[in-house]
Amino acid sequence: MLSKVIDQANIDHFAKWMARAEKIVIVSHISPDGDAIGSSLGLWHFLNAQGKTVHVIVPNAFPDFLKWMPGSKEILLYDRYRDFANRLIAEADVICCLDFNAIHRIDAMAPAVQSSPARKILIDHHLYPEDFCQIIISHPHISSTSELVFRLICRMGYFNDITKEGAECIYTGMMTDTGGFTYNSNNREIYFIISELLSKGIDKDAIYRKVFNTYSESRLRLMGHVLTQMKVYPEHRAALISLTVKEQKQFNYIRGDSEGFVNIPLSIKNIVLSCFLREDTEKPMIKISLRSVGSFPCNQLAAEFFNGGGHLNASGGELYGTMEEARQRFEQALEKYKPLLNEKDAK
Ligand code: 5GP
Ligand code: MN
């Protein structure tokens, strides 16, 4: 049995909306990851089965390793089909906002979503949700939005309506947001849910291979290159990797090729914080990804030094400037957080 994470009042409220809604739009964050796509498609499969007209819209493209997911071909990319997407958003009865806590995370879609008269529900697990939805289902201690979607469907009484395809999507989101159940994954109910998803006939081993073991040769060579250039700060128990636009060109970089790189330095003994700096190809900006082990709050560091945020162990931010400036800023952060980084319990 699962414990009741989502408030009953929110379940009842959403169920009431659903009974009346015909047109539903599901939106998720820019540069969608496995949980953004998994939770969106998980909910999409379910609502389709309820006979609703449902569309998933995301701001831009998602990585190739998610393209096997059932329903992924139906996902609308806002940067390609803006007019059509705007019409769907404006005419929706309900908009479901999945896997983001702040309206700016849906980038260029934000004005359309904000101005739509649709009722809006947030289903998310990031800290400090902004107040742009009438129903807010926000549970930062839950490791994925996909898990919340599963919990929501079950609590509404529709476990039997979850299909194998829907289960595959939910499983993918749960798996990717926990690094294949290697972090944020000590809640035993996760494994109860996996057991329930397996009862739908999913092949979890095949899903793992499809997501994690289908990389291109150039991605693997890029990984080798990035790791060769890695800088380690033993006194701060931290490591830094980076990727410039020039290197991206050199290795025929395509979106998603560096997904997961930031986790690799954490496999070094005693390293509790990893930082990945990626130079943006369009804006004069560095995208920062941070990962930590144990109690080190990398979201606090991201907020304080990189105008960002996220979870305790996985966070990110941005810096308008050069790679060198971003590196210096990271080193300043390391100095400030040195005592915390050296706390005994961290690894
Ligand atoms: P990633 O490193 O995978 O891009 O991001 C990890 C997590 O950090 C995301 O799930 C999100 O919670 C958070 N995050 C990433 N970039 C930003 C950002 O620019 N601003 C904020 N507030 N959070 C971010
Ligand atoms: Mn997520």
Short mmCIF file of C-alpha atoms and ligand atoms in Angstrom, two decimals:
data_model
loop_
_atom_site.label_atom_id
_atom_site.label_comp_id
_atom_site.label_asym_id
_atom_site.label_seq_id
_atom_site.Cartn_x
_atom_site.Cartn_y
_atom_site.Cartn_z
CA MET A 1 0.00 0.00 0.00
CA LEU A 2 1.15 3.49 -0.79
CA SER A 3 0.92 6.25 1.77
CA LYS A 4 -1.27 9.20 0.88
CA VAL A 5 1.19 11.81 -0.30
CA ILE A 6 -1.15 14.06 -2.30
CA ASP A 7 -3.83 15.96 -0.35
CA GLN A 8 -7.29 14.51 -0.77
CA ALA A 9 -8.70 17.99 -1.45
CA ASN A 10 -6.39 18.36 -4.47
CA ILE A 11 -7.36 14.92 -5.78
CA ASP A 12 -11.07 15.74 -5.46
CA HIS A 13 -10.61 19.15 -7.04
CA PHE A 14 -8.73 17.73 -10.05
CA ALA A 15 -11.23 14.87 -10.43
CA LYS A 16 -14.02 17.44 -10.62
CA TRP A 17 -12.19 19.35 -13.35
CA MET A 18 -11.52 16.15 -15.24
CA ALA A 19 -15.17 15.13 -15.23
CA ARG A 20 -16.00 18.30 -17.15
CA ALA A 21 -12.88 18.94 -19.21
CA GLU A 22 -12.69 17.95 -22.85
CA LYS A 23 -9.55 19.67 -24.09
CA ILE A 24 -6.45 19.24 -22.01
CA VAL A 25 -2.94 20.52 -22.59
CA ILE A 26 0.08 19.16 -20.73
CA VAL A 27 3.17 21.37 -20.65
CA SER A 28 6.66 20.79 -19.31
CA HIS A 29 9.95 22.58 -18.99
CA ILE A 30 12.54 23.75 -21.53
CA SER A 31 15.16 21.16 -22.57
CA PRO A 32 12.85 18.40 -21.39
CA ASP A 33 14.48 15.50 -19.58
CA GLY A 34 13.29 11.95 -18.93
CA ASP A 35 11.00 12.99 -16.10
CA ALA A 36 9.50 15.91 -18.04
CA ILE A 37 8.68 13.66 -21.00
CA GLY A 38 7.89 10.60 -18.85
CA SER A 39 5.43 12.35 -16.56
CA SER A 40 3.81 14.24 -19.45
CA LEU A 41 3.34 11.12 -21.56
CA GLY A 42 2.29 9.08 -18.51
CA LEU A 43 -0.52 11.54 -17.88
CA TRP A 44 -1.21 11.84 -21.64
CA HIS A 45 -1.78 8.07 -22.00
CA PHE A 46 -4.11 8.08 -19.02
CA LEU A 47 -6.17 11.08 -20.16
CA ASN A 48 -6.38 9.69 -23.69
CA ALA A 49 -7.82 6.51 -22.25
CA GLN A 50 -10.44 8.67 -20.53
CA GLY A 51 -11.53 9.93 -23.94
CA LYS A 52 -10.11 13.43 -23.58
CA THR A 53 -8.48 15.44 -26.34
CA VAL A 54 -4.97 15.81 -24.94
CA HIS A 55 -1.80 17.41 -26.26
CA VAL A 56 1.68 17.49 -24.75
CA ILE A 57 3.56 20.70 -25.58
CA VAL A 58 7.16 21.39 -24.59
CA PRO A 59 9.25 24.48 -25.40
CA ASN A 60 11.91 22.73 -27.48
CA ALA A 61 13.37 19.42 -28.61
CA PHE A 62 14.08 16.54 -26.25
CA PRO A 63 16.95 14.04 -26.47
CA ASP A 64 16.95 11.17 -28.97
CA PHE A 65 17.24 8.59 -26.21
CA LEU A 66 13.66 9.43 -25.20
CA LYS A 67 12.22 9.11 -28.68
CA TRP A 68 11.34 5.42 -28.31
CA MET A 69 8.78 6.36 -25.67
CA PRO A 70 5.21 5.51 -26.66
CA GLY A 71 3.45 8.71 -27.66
CA SER A 72 6.63 10.76 -28.04
CA LYS A 73 5.88 11.41 -31.72
CA GLU A 74 2.71 13.23 -30.71
CA ILE A 75 4.59 15.76 -28.58
CA LEU A 76 4.40 19.28 -29.99
CA LEU A 77 7.54 21.40 -29.92
CA TYR A 78 6.58 24.98 -29.24
CA ASP A 79 9.57 26.42 -31.08
CA ARG A 80 8.39 24.69 -34.28
CA TYR A 81 4.61 24.85 -34.09
CA ARG A 82 4.04 28.03 -32.14
CA ASP A 83 0.76 29.12 -33.75
CA PHE A 84 -0.89 25.74 -33.45
CA ALA A 85 0.38 25.36 -29.89
CA ASN A 86 -0.86 28.82 -28.95
CA ARG A 87 -4.31 27.91 -30.20
CA LEU A 88 -4.38 24.68 -28.21
CA ILE A 89 -3.21 26.47 -25.08
CA ALA A 90 -5.77 29.27 -25.47
CA GLU A 91 -8.65 26.86 -26.12
CA ALA A 92 -7.79 24.29 -23.42
CA ASP A 93 -10.19 23.62 -20.56
CA VAL A 94 -7.36 22.46 -18.32
CA ILE A 95 -3.59 22.95 -18.52
CA CYS A 96 -1.41 20.52 -16.55
CA CYS A 97 2.00 21.99 -15.69
CA LEU A 98 4.41 19.14 -15.07
CA ASP A 99 7.91 18.99 -13.58
CA PHE A 100 8.60 22.71 -13.15
CA ASN A 101 8.03 25.15 -10.33
CA ALA A 102 8.43 28.55 -11.99
CA ILE A 103 6.71 29.88 -15.08
CA HIS A 104 9.99 30.99 -16.69
CA ARG A 105 10.98 27.32 -16.94
CA ILE A 106 8.62 26.97 -19.91
CA ASP A 107 10.46 29.80 -21.62
CA ALA A 108 8.66 31.30 -24.65
CA MET A 109 5.47 29.40 -23.80
CA ALA A 110 4.99 31.31 -20.55
CA PRO A 111 2.85 34.22 -21.87
CA ALA A 112 0.48 31.87 -23.72
CA VAL A 113 0.01 29.66 -20.66
CA GLN A 114 -0.40 32.61 -18.31
CA SER A 115 -2.98 34.36 -20.47
CA SER A 116 -5.01 31.23 -21.21
CA PRO A 117 -8.39 31.15 -19.42
CA ALA A 118 -7.88 27.41 -18.81
CA ARG A 119 -7.88 26.04 -15.29
CA LYS A 120 -4.33 25.13 -14.33
CA ILE A 121 -2.83 22.42 -12.17
CA LEU A 122 0.82 22.09 -11.15
CA ILE A 123 2.25 18.63 -10.54
CA ASP A 124 5.87 18.94 -9.54
CA HIS A 125 8.66 18.05 -7.13
CA HIS A 126 10.87 21.16 -7.17
CA LEU A 127 11.19 23.36 -4.11
CA TYR A 128 9.29 26.65 -3.77
CA PRO A 129 6.56 26.46 -6.41
CA GLU A 130 5.39 29.76 -7.82
CA ASP A 131 1.72 30.60 -7.57
CA PHE A 132 0.47 30.36 -11.17
CA CYS A 133 -1.95 27.43 -10.87
CA GLN A 134 -5.22 26.98 -8.98
CA ILE A 135 -4.30 23.45 -7.89
CA ILE A 136 -0.74 22.97 -6.66
CA ILE A 137 0.48 19.42 -6.15
CA SER A 138 4.07 20.09 -5.10
CA HIS A 139 6.07 17.46 -3.23
CA PRO A 140 9.82 18.13 -3.22
CA HIS A 141 10.58 15.01 -1.18
CA ILE A 142 9.22 12.83 -3.99
CA SER A 143 12.02 11.98 -6.40
CA SER A 144 10.16 12.43 -9.68
CA THR A 145 7.09 14.07 -11.15
CA SER A 146 6.38 10.77 -12.87
CA GLU A 147 5.93 9.16 -9.45
CA LEU A 148 3.45 11.90 -8.56
CA VAL A 149 1.52 11.24 -11.77
CA PHE A 150 1.32 7.56 -10.82
CA ARG A 151 0.14 8.46 -7.33
CA LEU A 152 -2.45 10.89 -8.70
CA ILE A 153 -3.91 8.37 -11.16
CA CYS A 154 -4.07 5.68 -8.47
CA ARG A 155 -5.67 7.95 -5.90
CA MET A 156 -8.31 8.92 -8.43
CA GLY A 157 -9.10 5.21 -8.60
CA TYR A 158 -7.77 4.48 -12.08
CA PHE A 159 -4.83 2.12 -11.53
CA ASN A 160 -6.56 -0.41 -13.78
CA ASP A 161 -6.62 2.14 -16.62
CA ILE A 162 -2.84 2.54 -16.67
CA THR A 163 -1.65 0.82 -19.84
CA LYS A 164 1.70 -0.82 -20.48
CA GLU A 165 2.64 2.23 -22.60
CA GLY A 166 1.70 4.64 -19.82
CA ALA A 167 3.59 2.52 -17.30
CA GLU A 168 6.71 2.61 -19.51
CA CYS A 169 6.61 6.40 -19.56
CA ILE A 170 6.11 6.70 -15.80
CA TYR A 171 8.91 4.22 -15.15
CA THR A 172 11.28 6.12 -17.44
CA GLY A 173 10.72 9.37 -15.54
CA MET A 174 11.23 7.68 -12.19
CA MET A 175 14.39 6.00 -13.45
CA THR A 176 16.01 9.04 -15.05
CA ASP A 177 15.39 11.44 -12.16
CA THR A 178 17.10 9.02 -9.79
CA GLY A 179 20.02 8.13 -12.07
CA GLY A 180 18.71 4.58 -12.46
CA PHE A 181 17.69 4.50 -8.76
CA THR A 182 21.14 5.45 -7.51
CA TYR A 183 20.19 8.74 -5.80
CA ASN A 184 17.04 10.20 -4.20
CA SER A 185 15.79 6.67 -4.26
CA ASN A 186 15.67 5.39 -0.69
CA ASN A 187 11.92 5.72 -0.32
CA ARG A 188 10.73 2.11 -0.23
CA GLU A 189 7.44 3.09 -1.86
CA ILE A 190 9.37 3.70 -5.10
CA TYR A 191 9.92 -0.05 -5.28
CA PHE A 192 6.30 -0.79 -4.54
CA ILE A 193 5.40 1.46 -7.48
CA ILE A 194 7.96 -0.29 -9.70
CA SER A 195 6.37 -3.57 -8.76
CA GLU A 196 2.98 -2.21 -9.80
CA LEU A 197 4.42 -0.94 -13.09
CA LEU A 198 5.99 -4.35 -13.74
CA SER A 199 2.52 -5.84 -13.33
CA LYS A 200 1.57 -3.85 -16.44
CA GLY A 201 4.15 -5.76 -18.43
CA ILE A 202 6.96 -3.22 -18.71
CA ASP A 203 10.50 -4.49 -19.34
CA LYS A 204 12.55 -2.36 -16.97
CA ASP A 205 15.87 -3.80 -18.12
CA ALA A 206 15.08 -2.94 -21.75
CA ILE A 207 14.03 0.57 -20.72
CA TYR A 208 17.36 1.03 -18.95
CA ARG A 209 19.24 -0.03 -22.08
CA LYS A 210 17.15 2.18 -24.35
CA VAL A 211 17.77 5.23 -22.20
CA PHE A 212 21.31 4.76 -20.95
CA ASN A 213 23.01 2.49 -23.47
CA THR A 214 22.16 3.89 -26.87
CA TYR A 215 24.67 6.67 -27.13
CA SER A 216 26.51 7.65 -30.26
CA GLU A 217 30.20 7.06 -30.79
CA SER A 218 30.80 10.82 -30.80
CA ARG A 219 29.11 11.15 -27.41
CA LEU A 220 31.44 8.57 -25.90
CA ARG A 221 34.48 10.30 -27.41
CA LEU A 222 33.19 13.63 -26.13
CA MET A 223 32.86 12.11 -22.67
CA GLY A 224 36.47 10.96 -22.84
CA HIS A 225 37.58 14.43 -23.87
CA VAL A 226 35.60 16.19 -21.15
CA LEU A 227 36.93 13.86 -18.46
CA THR A 228 40.51 14.34 -19.62
CA GLN A 229 40.07 18.09 -19.09
CA MET A 230 38.42 17.66 -15.67
CA LYS A 231 39.68 19.75 -12.80
CA VAL A 232 39.64 18.23 -9.32
CA TYR A 233 39.69 20.25 -6.11
CA PRO A 234 40.63 17.65 -3.45
CA GLU A 235 40.58 20.20 -0.63
CA HIS A 236 37.02 21.09 -1.50
CA ARG A 237 36.02 17.53 -2.37
CA ALA A 238 34.78 18.89 -5.68
CA ALA A 239 35.34 18.45 -9.41
CA LEU A 240 34.64 20.61 -12.43
CA ILE A 241 34.08 19.64 -16.05
CA SER A 242 33.27 21.95 -18.93
CA LEU A 243 32.34 22.08 -22.59
CA THR A 244 32.93 25.05 -24.85
CA VAL A 245 31.12 25.75 -28.12
CA LYS A 246 34.38 25.03 -29.93
CA GLU A 247 34.57 21.56 -28.35
CA GLN A 248 30.90 20.96 -29.14
CA LYS A 249 31.65 21.56 -32.82
CA GLN A 250 34.75 19.41 -32.71
CA PHE A 251 32.73 16.42 -31.45
CA ASN A 252 29.59 16.99 -33.57
CA TYR A 253 27.68 17.70 -30.40
CA ILE A 254 23.93 17.33 -30.54
CA ARG A 255 21.47 18.13 -27.79
CA GLY A 256 21.56 15.50 -25.09
CA ASP A 257 25.09 14.34 -25.85
CA SER A 258 26.31 15.66 -22.50
CA GLU A 259 23.32 14.42 -20.50
CA GLY A 260 24.59 12.71 -17.37
CA PHE A 261 28.20 13.89 -17.69
CA VAL A 262 27.83 15.90 -14.49
CA ASN A 263 27.30 12.72 -12.47
CA ILE A 264 30.53 11.05 -13.52
CA PRO A 265 33.00 12.97 -11.29
CA LEU A 266 30.97 11.87 -8.26
CA SER A 267 32.34 8.38 -8.81
CA ILE A 268 35.74 9.63 -7.62
CA LYS A 269 36.48 8.67 -4.03
CA ASN A 270 35.77 11.53 -1.61
CA ILE A 271 34.27 13.85 -4.22
CA VAL A 272 30.90 15.15 -3.02
CA LEU A 273 30.23 17.97 -5.46
CA SER A 274 30.40 17.98 -9.23
CA CYS A 275 29.91 20.93 -11.54
CA PHE A 276 29.44 20.94 -15.30
CA LEU A 277 29.74 24.17 -17.29
CA ARG A 278 28.38 24.20 -20.82
CA GLU A 279 28.75 27.16 -23.11
CA ASP A 280 25.49 28.03 -24.89
CA THR A 281 25.53 28.12 -28.68
CA GLU A 282 23.01 30.96 -28.97
CA LYS A 283 23.36 33.25 -25.98
CA PRO A 284 26.59 34.51 -24.37
CA MET A 285 25.81 32.28 -21.45
CA ILE A 286 27.15 29.34 -19.49
CA LYS A 287 24.69 26.71 -18.34
CA ILE A 288 25.64 25.29 -14.97
CA SER A 289 24.72 21.82 -13.71
CA LEU A 290 25.52 20.77 -10.17
CA ARG A 291 25.29 17.41 -8.45
CA SER A 292 26.13 16.48 -4.88
CA VAL A 293 26.24 13.43 -2.67
CA GLY A 294 24.80 13.27 0.84
CA SER A 295 23.68 16.39 2.63
CA PHE A 296 25.52 19.04 0.61
CA PRO A 297 22.87 21.47 -0.69
CA CYS A 298 23.94 22.18 -4.25
CA ASN A 299 20.65 24.03 -4.84
CA GLN A 300 21.75 26.59 -2.25
CA LEU A 301 25.05 27.05 -4.07
CA ALA A 302 23.20 27.33 -7.40
CA ALA A 303 20.85 29.98 -6.02
CA GLU A 304 23.61 32.00 -4.38
CA PHE A 305 26.19 31.92 -7.15
CA PHE A 306 24.38 31.06 -10.38
CA ASN A 307 20.93 32.59 -10.12
CA GLY A 308 19.47 29.11 -10.16
CA GLY A 309 18.04 26.44 -7.92
CA GLY A 310 16.76 22.89 -7.95
CA HIS A 311 17.02 19.98 -5.59
CA LEU A 312 19.39 19.26 -2.72
CA ASN A 313 21.51 16.88 -4.83
CA ALA A 314 20.74 18.11 -8.36
CA SER A 315 20.56 21.74 -9.29
CA GLY A 316 21.49 24.20 -11.97
CA GLY A 317 21.71 27.79 -12.99
CA GLU A 318 23.06 30.22 -15.55
CA LEU A 319 25.78 32.78 -15.82
CA TYR A 320 25.89 35.45 -18.49
CA GLY A 321 29.57 35.63 -19.27
CA THR A 322 32.52 33.56 -20.36
CA MET A 323 33.61 30.08 -19.41
CA GLU A 324 36.51 31.57 -17.48
CA GLU A 325 34.15 33.80 -15.46
CA ALA A 326 31.93 30.83 -14.68
CA ARG A 327 34.94 28.82 -13.53
CA GLN A 328 36.08 31.65 -11.27
CA ARG A 329 32.59 31.99 -9.84
CA PHE A 330 32.54 28.27 -9.10
CA GLU A 331 35.88 28.55 -7.35
CA GLN A 332 34.55 31.43 -5.24
CA ALA A 333 31.61 29.24 -4.30
CA LEU A 334 33.98 26.42 -3.35
CA GLU A 335 35.86 28.72 -0.99
CA LYS A 336 32.67 29.83 0.68
CA TYR A 337 31.32 26.29 1.01
CA LYS A 338 34.63 24.66 1.95
CA PRO A 339 33.60 23.87 5.56
CA LEU A 340 30.30 22.33 4.48
CA LEU A 341 31.98 20.35 1.70
CA ASN A 342 34.32 18.86 4.25
CA GLU A 343 31.68 17.77 6.72
CA LYS A 344 32.27 14.14 7.58
CA ASP A 345 28.86 12.76 6.71
CA ALA A 346 28.91 13.85 3.12
CA LYS A 347 30.05 10.63 1.51
P1 5GP B 1 20.22 19.85 -14.97
O1 5GP B 1 21.56 19.86 -14.37
O2 5GP B 1 19.76 18.47 -15.25
O3 5GP B 1 20.06 20.79 -16.10
O4 5GP B 1 19.24 20.39 -13.84
C1 5GP B 1 19.06 19.71 -12.64
C2 5GP B 1 17.97 20.39 -11.84
O5 5GP B 1 18.41 21.70 -11.50
C3 5GP B 1 16.69 20.62 -12.62
O6 5GP B 1 15.82 19.55 -12.43
C4 5GP B 1 16.15 21.88 -12.02
O7 5GP B 1 15.50 21.56 -10.82
C5 5GP B 1 17.37 22.63 -11.59
N1 5GP B 1 17.79 23.69 -12.54
C6 5GP B 1 18.55 23.55 -13.63
N2 5GP B 1 18.77 24.72 -14.22
C7 5GP B 1 18.12 25.65 -13.47
C8 5GP B 1 17.98 27.06 -13.57
O8 5GP B 1 18.51 27.73 -14.45
N3 5GP B 1 17.24 27.64 -12.62
C9 5GP B 1 16.67 26.95 -11.59
N4 5GP B 1 15.94 27.61 -10.67
N5 5GP B 1 16.79 25.63 -11.48
C10 5GP B 1 17.50 24.98 -12.40
MN MN B 2 11.79 15.92 -12.42
#
